[in-house]
């Protein structure tokens, strides 16, 4: 089954095509925002103006004609309303024009499923870390996702982006911050874990304050080390609670090599296998939406057009309510 997946929850517009478990194409076009940060209306404008070319490039890269597509999957949330609306409008237009079925996909579920598939792990404990989300997830026998722990304020990716902007970095994102942090020395920063939940805002304030009197490199290094150590602690607690024998990390922040190293070490000590998908499939991308869409379509069938609306606060534990 060839599925076209559209991702537009935030700054990335991506359209990917999958066939079974195979990724045929995955074209990603990201709005950077620059120093002014990410303004929702501008993200939506970017997606609207690049939609047609991203679609053509994706079809060409998959060597597929639109008529050969069996299903259109779109990211339904969680996300920012304006860019989400552009992706969903595009999905609905294509479905009506070419008479194809539609399915709305929870963005977090897509990250989880593509990673499980690439790592060949079934129902592992999942650590999902991105700009807006930081969650520990476990799927039960009824395919219900339990959120065992999560951030109580900002997502870990947003913590890095906000700090990078506060210290005046032109490229204000986690990858640039990780580069700056290389070779840094540790500056003490607050560490805040509540059971299996995380709190990052106090750490952010303290890091911004420390950046006024310490080298930015040292504070960037300390911010990342502290937040990753907090994340490892809550994940280890969840592993012991669930007795899961596999751990998968997914989402944009999962690409960070230092985080991967810390998690791997923790897994060796806990006798748990560790998995992470290739970087391209951990950033926001259309292929993961297509792949997850194929799984949901098999289970729930097509989504009526009137239900194809953005759900900006769509939590993974609400999927049955939305799809059932
Ligand atoms: Fe994401």
Short mmCIF file of C-alpha atoms and ligand atoms in Angstrom, two decimals:
data_model
loop_
_atom_site.label_atom_id
_atom_site.label_comp_id
_atom_site.label_asym_id
_atom_site.label_seq_id
_atom_site.Cartn_x
_atom_site.Cartn_y
_atom_site.Cartn_z
CA UNK A 1 0.00 0.00 0.00
CA UNK A 2 1.52 3.31 -1.10
CA UNK A 3 0.83 6.07 1.44
CA UNK A 4 1.55 9.77 1.09
CA UNK A 5 2.22 11.41 4.48
CA UNK A 6 2.08 15.16 5.15
CA UNK A 7 3.83 16.66 8.19
CA UNK A 8 3.14 20.31 9.12
CA UNK A 9 2.80 20.54 12.92
CA UNK A 10 5.43 23.27 13.31
CA UNK A 11 8.34 24.74 11.31
CA UNK A 12 8.77 21.71 9.02
CA UNK A 13 6.77 20.93 5.91
CA UNK A 14 7.56 17.42 4.80
CA UNK A 15 5.92 14.99 2.41
CA UNK A 16 7.01 11.37 2.38
CA UNK A 17 5.83 8.22 0.64
CA UNK A 18 6.00 4.73 2.10
CA UNK A 19 5.09 1.32 0.76
CA UNK A 20 4.62 -1.24 3.54
CA UNK A 21 7.60 -0.69 5.81
CA UNK A 22 9.73 0.85 3.05
CA UNK A 23 10.43 4.58 2.83
CA UNK A 24 10.29 5.55 -0.86
CA UNK A 25 10.77 9.30 -0.37
CA UNK A 26 10.97 11.82 2.44
CA UNK A 27 11.31 15.45 1.33
CA UNK A 28 11.82 17.93 4.18
CA UNK A 29 11.62 21.75 3.89
CA UNK A 30 12.18 23.66 7.12
CA UNK A 31 11.30 27.27 7.96
CA UNK A 32 14.17 28.68 10.03
CA UNK A 33 12.62 31.86 11.41
CA UNK A 34 16.02 33.46 12.10
CA UNK A 35 16.50 35.85 15.01
CA UNK A 36 12.81 36.71 15.33
CA UNK A 37 12.00 33.12 16.27
CA UNK A 38 9.17 31.03 14.91
CA UNK A 39 6.05 33.05 14.16
CA UNK A 40 3.02 30.80 13.45
CA UNK A 41 1.69 32.88 10.54
CA UNK A 42 5.12 32.84 8.85
CA UNK A 43 5.40 29.06 9.29
CA UNK A 44 1.97 28.72 7.62
CA UNK A 45 3.06 31.04 4.77
CA UNK A 46 6.21 28.95 4.28
CA UNK A 47 4.23 25.71 4.11
CA UNK A 48 1.66 27.14 1.70
CA UNK A 49 4.31 28.53 -0.65
CA UNK A 50 6.47 25.36 -0.68
CA UNK A 51 3.68 22.72 -0.61
CA UNK A 52 3.46 22.19 -4.35
CA UNK A 53 7.23 21.84 -4.90
CA UNK A 54 7.70 19.54 -1.86
CA UNK A 55 4.87 17.34 -3.20
CA UNK A 56 6.35 17.13 -6.72
CA UNK A 57 9.84 16.40 -5.35
CA UNK A 58 8.45 13.67 -3.10
CA UNK A 59 6.54 11.97 -5.93
CA UNK A 60 9.57 12.22 -8.24
CA UNK A 61 11.94 10.87 -5.61
CA UNK A 62 9.57 7.91 -5.00
CA UNK A 63 9.18 7.45 -8.79
CA UNK A 64 5.44 7.44 -8.17
CA UNK A 65 2.46 9.08 -9.89
CA UNK A 66 -0.29 10.52 -7.74
CA UNK A 67 -2.78 8.00 -9.11
CA UNK A 68 -0.70 5.18 -7.61
CA UNK A 69 -1.12 6.56 -4.08
CA UNK A 70 -3.60 4.46 -2.04
CA UNK A 71 -3.98 6.64 1.05
CA UNK A 72 -3.26 10.21 2.20
CA UNK A 73 -2.13 10.53 5.80
CA UNK A 74 -1.67 13.88 7.53
CA UNK A 75 -0.32 15.02 10.86
CA UNK A 76 -3.36 16.03 12.93
CA UNK A 77 -1.59 17.28 16.08
CA UNK A 78 -0.29 18.12 18.58
CA UNK A 79 1.07 21.23 16.94
CA UNK A 80 0.60 24.88 16.09
CA UNK A 81 -2.78 25.68 14.55
CA UNK A 82 -1.75 27.79 11.54
CA UNK A 83 0.92 25.51 9.99
CA UNK A 84 -1.17 22.42 10.85
CA UNK A 85 -4.14 23.90 8.97
CA UNK A 86 -2.07 24.33 5.80
CA UNK A 87 -0.97 20.65 5.76
CA UNK A 88 -4.49 19.43 6.49
CA UNK A 89 -6.04 21.68 3.83
CA UNK A 90 -3.52 20.29 1.32
CA UNK A 91 -4.37 16.70 2.33
CA UNK A 92 -8.12 17.32 1.98
CA UNK A 93 -7.73 19.05 -1.38
CA UNK A 94 -5.65 16.16 -2.79
CA UNK A 95 -8.01 13.52 -1.35
CA UNK A 96 -11.08 15.15 -2.88
CA UNK A 97 -9.41 15.90 -6.21
CA UNK A 98 -7.97 12.38 -6.69
CA UNK A 99 -10.67 10.50 -4.75
CA UNK A 100 -8.32 8.99 -2.14
CA UNK A 101 -9.06 8.00 1.49
CA UNK A 102 -7.71 10.16 4.33
CA UNK A 103 -6.38 9.38 7.78
CA UNK A 104 -5.32 11.81 10.53
CA UNK A 105 -2.21 10.77 12.47
CA UNK A 106 -1.10 11.71 15.96
CA UNK A 107 2.37 13.20 15.46
CA UNK A 108 3.86 11.55 18.59
CA UNK A 109 2.48 8.14 17.57
CA UNK A 110 4.21 8.55 14.19
CA UNK A 111 7.59 9.25 15.87
CA UNK A 112 7.12 6.18 18.07
CA UNK A 113 6.00 3.78 15.32
CA UNK A 114 8.66 4.66 12.73
CA UNK A 115 11.35 4.27 15.42
CA UNK A 116 10.00 0.92 16.64
CA UNK A 117 9.91 -0.23 13.03
CA UNK A 118 13.46 0.91 12.21
CA UNK A 119 14.85 -0.55 15.47
CA UNK A 120 12.81 -3.75 15.06
CA UNK A 121 11.49 -3.54 18.61
CA UNK A 122 7.95 -4.35 19.68
CA UNK A 123 6.32 -2.29 22.44
CA UNK A 124 9.54 -0.96 23.97
CA UNK A 125 9.60 1.76 26.59
CA UNK A 126 9.74 4.96 24.53
CA UNK A 127 11.46 8.20 25.41
CA UNK A 128 10.03 10.89 23.13
CA UNK A 129 11.98 14.14 23.11
CA UNK A 130 11.26 17.04 20.78
CA UNK A 131 10.77 20.81 20.78
CA UNK A 132 7.32 20.79 22.32
CA UNK A 133 7.25 17.37 23.99
CA UNK A 134 9.23 15.32 26.48
CA UNK A 135 7.42 12.14 27.43
CA UNK A 136 8.02 8.56 28.58
CA UNK A 137 5.52 6.25 26.89
CA UNK A 138 4.50 2.62 27.24
CA UNK A 139 1.98 0.79 25.03
CA UNK A 140 -0.14 -1.88 26.73
CA UNK A 141 -1.76 -5.08 25.36
CA UNK A 142 -4.79 -3.06 24.15
CA UNK A 143 -2.56 -0.69 22.16
CA UNK A 144 -3.29 2.10 24.64
CA UNK A 145 -0.41 4.48 25.29
CA UNK A 146 0.32 5.38 28.90
CA UNK A 147 2.24 8.58 29.50
CA UNK A 148 4.34 7.52 32.48
CA UNK A 149 6.17 10.81 32.81
CA UNK A 150 6.50 14.11 30.97
CA UNK A 151 7.72 17.66 31.19
CA UNK A 152 5.57 19.79 33.45
CA UNK A 153 6.47 22.98 31.56
CA UNK A 154 8.51 23.31 28.33
CA UNK A 155 9.74 20.54 26.02
CA UNK A 156 13.50 19.86 26.18
CA UNK A 157 13.97 21.06 22.58
CA UNK A 158 12.28 24.36 23.38
CA UNK A 159 14.57 24.71 26.40
CA UNK A 160 17.60 24.53 24.08
CA UNK A 161 16.07 26.83 21.42
CA UNK A 162 15.07 29.47 23.99
CA UNK A 163 18.49 29.43 25.65
CA UNK A 164 20.25 29.66 22.28
CA UNK A 165 18.10 32.69 21.36
CA UNK A 166 18.67 34.29 24.79
CA UNK A 167 22.47 34.19 24.32
CA UNK A 168 22.11 35.65 20.81
CA UNK A 169 22.93 32.63 18.65
CA UNK A 170 21.96 33.17 15.02
CA UNK A 171 21.06 29.52 14.55
CA UNK A 172 18.94 29.01 17.65
CA UNK A 173 18.42 25.26 17.79
CA UNK A 174 19.65 22.18 19.64
CA UNK A 175 22.18 21.03 17.02
CA UNK A 176 23.93 24.44 17.00
CA UNK A 177 23.88 24.53 20.81
CA UNK A 178 25.42 21.03 20.96
CA UNK A 179 28.24 22.24 18.70
CA UNK A 180 28.83 25.27 20.92
CA UNK A 181 28.86 23.00 24.01
CA UNK A 182 31.76 20.86 22.71
CA UNK A 183 34.69 20.99 25.13
CA UNK A 184 32.74 22.98 27.75
CA UNK A 185 33.33 22.78 31.51
CA UNK A 186 30.58 22.12 34.03
CA UNK A 187 28.92 25.07 35.79
CA UNK A 188 26.47 23.97 38.54
CA UNK A 189 22.82 24.39 37.50
CA UNK A 190 19.57 23.36 39.25
CA UNK A 191 18.33 19.80 38.72
CA UNK A 192 14.58 19.26 38.96
CA UNK A 193 12.89 15.88 38.69
CA UNK A 194 9.43 15.14 40.17
CA UNK A 195 8.89 11.38 40.23
CA UNK A 196 8.90 10.49 36.53
CA UNK A 197 8.20 14.08 35.46
CA UNK A 198 10.61 16.81 34.44
CA UNK A 199 10.70 20.55 35.12
CA UNK A 200 12.93 22.66 32.86
CA UNK A 201 11.91 26.33 33.36
CA UNK A 202 14.03 26.89 36.53
CA UNK A 203 17.01 25.37 34.72
CA UNK A 204 16.44 27.72 31.77
CA UNK A 205 16.30 30.82 34.01
CA UNK A 206 19.43 29.74 35.91
CA UNK A 207 21.32 29.02 32.66
CA UNK A 208 20.43 32.42 31.20
CA UNK A 209 21.64 34.07 34.44
CA UNK A 210 24.87 32.01 34.43
CA UNK A 211 25.53 33.01 30.80
CA UNK A 212 26.04 36.63 31.99
CA UNK A 213 29.11 35.66 34.04
CA UNK A 214 30.42 32.41 32.49
CA UNK A 215 31.59 31.49 28.96
CA UNK A 216 28.60 30.55 26.79
CA UNK A 217 30.32 27.29 25.87
CA UNK A 218 30.44 26.18 29.53
CA UNK A 219 26.82 27.10 30.21
CA UNK A 220 25.60 25.41 27.01
CA UNK A 221 27.51 22.26 27.99
CA UNK A 222 26.12 22.36 31.55
CA UNK A 223 22.55 22.98 30.38
CA UNK A 224 22.68 19.95 28.09
CA UNK A 225 24.43 17.69 30.63
CA UNK A 226 21.95 18.62 33.38
CA UNK A 227 18.80 18.24 31.29
CA UNK A 228 20.03 14.94 29.79
CA UNK A 229 20.94 13.58 33.25
CA UNK A 230 17.42 14.49 34.47
CA UNK A 231 15.95 12.73 31.44
CA UNK A 232 18.06 9.60 32.00
CA UNK A 233 17.02 9.46 35.65
CA UNK A 234 13.27 9.48 34.91
CA UNK A 235 13.72 6.99 32.05
CA UNK A 236 15.63 4.60 34.29
CA UNK A 237 12.86 4.87 36.89
CA UNK A 238 10.26 4.01 34.21
CA UNK A 239 12.34 1.04 33.04
CA UNK A 240 12.41 -0.40 36.54
CA UNK A 241 8.68 0.24 37.00
CA UNK A 242 7.60 -1.37 33.72
CA UNK A 243 10.34 -4.06 33.60
CA UNK A 244 10.59 -3.40 29.85
CA UNK A 245 13.66 -4.93 28.23
CA UNK A 246 13.91 -2.48 25.29
CA UNK A 247 14.23 1.30 25.17
CA UNK A 248 13.73 3.48 22.10
CA UNK A 249 14.47 7.19 22.03
CA UNK A 250 12.72 9.23 19.33
CA UNK A 251 11.87 12.80 18.32
CA UNK A 252 14.10 15.65 17.14
CA UNK A 253 16.27 15.74 20.29
CA UNK A 254 16.93 11.98 19.97
CA UNK A 255 19.50 12.91 17.30
CA UNK A 256 21.83 14.32 19.97
CA UNK A 257 24.86 12.02 20.19
CA UNK A 258 25.71 12.84 23.81
CA UNK A 259 22.16 11.98 24.88
CA UNK A 260 22.37 8.71 22.93
CA UNK A 261 25.67 7.90 24.66
CA UNK A 262 24.20 8.55 28.14
CA UNK A 263 21.09 6.44 27.43
CA UNK A 264 23.17 3.62 25.96
CA UNK A 265 25.33 3.50 29.06
CA UNK A 266 22.25 3.46 31.29
CA UNK A 267 20.79 0.60 29.23
CA UNK A 268 23.98 -1.46 29.48
CA UNK A 269 23.87 -1.10 33.28
CA UNK A 270 20.14 -2.04 33.35
CA UNK A 271 20.61 -4.95 30.88
CA UNK A 272 18.15 -3.37 28.43
CA UNK A 273 18.57 -3.11 24.65
CA UNK A 274 18.69 0.39 23.20
CA UNK A 275 17.43 1.64 19.84
CA UNK A 276 17.38 4.89 17.89
CA UNK A 277 16.24 5.48 14.28
CA UNK A 278 18.41 7.28 11.66
CA UNK A 279 18.48 11.07 12.11
CA UNK A 280 16.29 11.84 9.08
CA UNK A 281 13.45 9.82 10.62
CA UNK A 282 13.81 11.47 14.03
CA UNK A 283 13.36 15.01 12.75
CA UNK A 284 9.78 15.92 11.82
CA UNK A 285 9.13 14.14 8.53
CA UNK A 286 6.37 13.00 6.21
CA UNK A 287 7.52 9.38 5.89
CA UNK A 288 6.76 8.68 9.56
CA UNK A 289 3.24 10.10 9.05
CA UNK A 290 2.76 7.88 5.99
CA UNK A 291 4.00 4.78 7.83
CA UNK A 292 1.87 5.44 10.94
CA UNK A 293 -1.10 6.30 8.68
CA UNK A 294 -0.91 2.86 7.08
CA UNK A 295 -1.08 1.20 10.53
CA UNK A 296 -4.05 3.32 11.64
CA UNK A 297 -5.92 2.87 8.35
CA UNK A 298 -5.71 -0.92 8.72
CA UNK A 299 -7.21 -0.67 12.17
CA UNK A 300 -9.73 2.18 11.91
CA UNK A 301 -10.40 2.68 8.17
CA UNK A 302 -10.63 6.09 6.49
CA UNK A 303 -11.36 9.25 8.47
CA UNK A 304 -14.47 11.20 7.41
CA UNK A 305 -13.52 14.60 5.94
CA UNK A 306 -15.46 16.46 8.65
CA UNK A 307 -13.17 14.91 11.29
CA UNK A 308 -10.04 16.06 9.43
CA UNK A 309 -9.39 19.14 11.55
CA UNK A 310 -6.30 20.21 13.53
CA UNK A 311 -6.18 19.07 17.17
CA UNK A 312 -3.49 21.34 18.57
CA UNK A 313 -3.39 19.61 21.99
CA UNK A 314 -3.72 16.04 20.64
CA UNK A 315 -2.14 13.79 23.28
CA UNK A 316 -1.18 10.23 22.34
CA UNK A 317 -3.44 8.86 25.09
CA UNK A 318 -6.49 10.37 23.28
CA UNK A 319 -6.03 8.42 20.04
CA UNK A 320 -8.84 5.95 20.60
CA UNK A 321 -11.26 8.75 21.40
CA UNK A 322 -10.34 10.58 18.15
CA UNK A 323 -10.12 7.53 15.84
CA UNK A 324 -12.56 5.06 17.37
FE1 LIG B 1 8.15 15.91 16.18
#
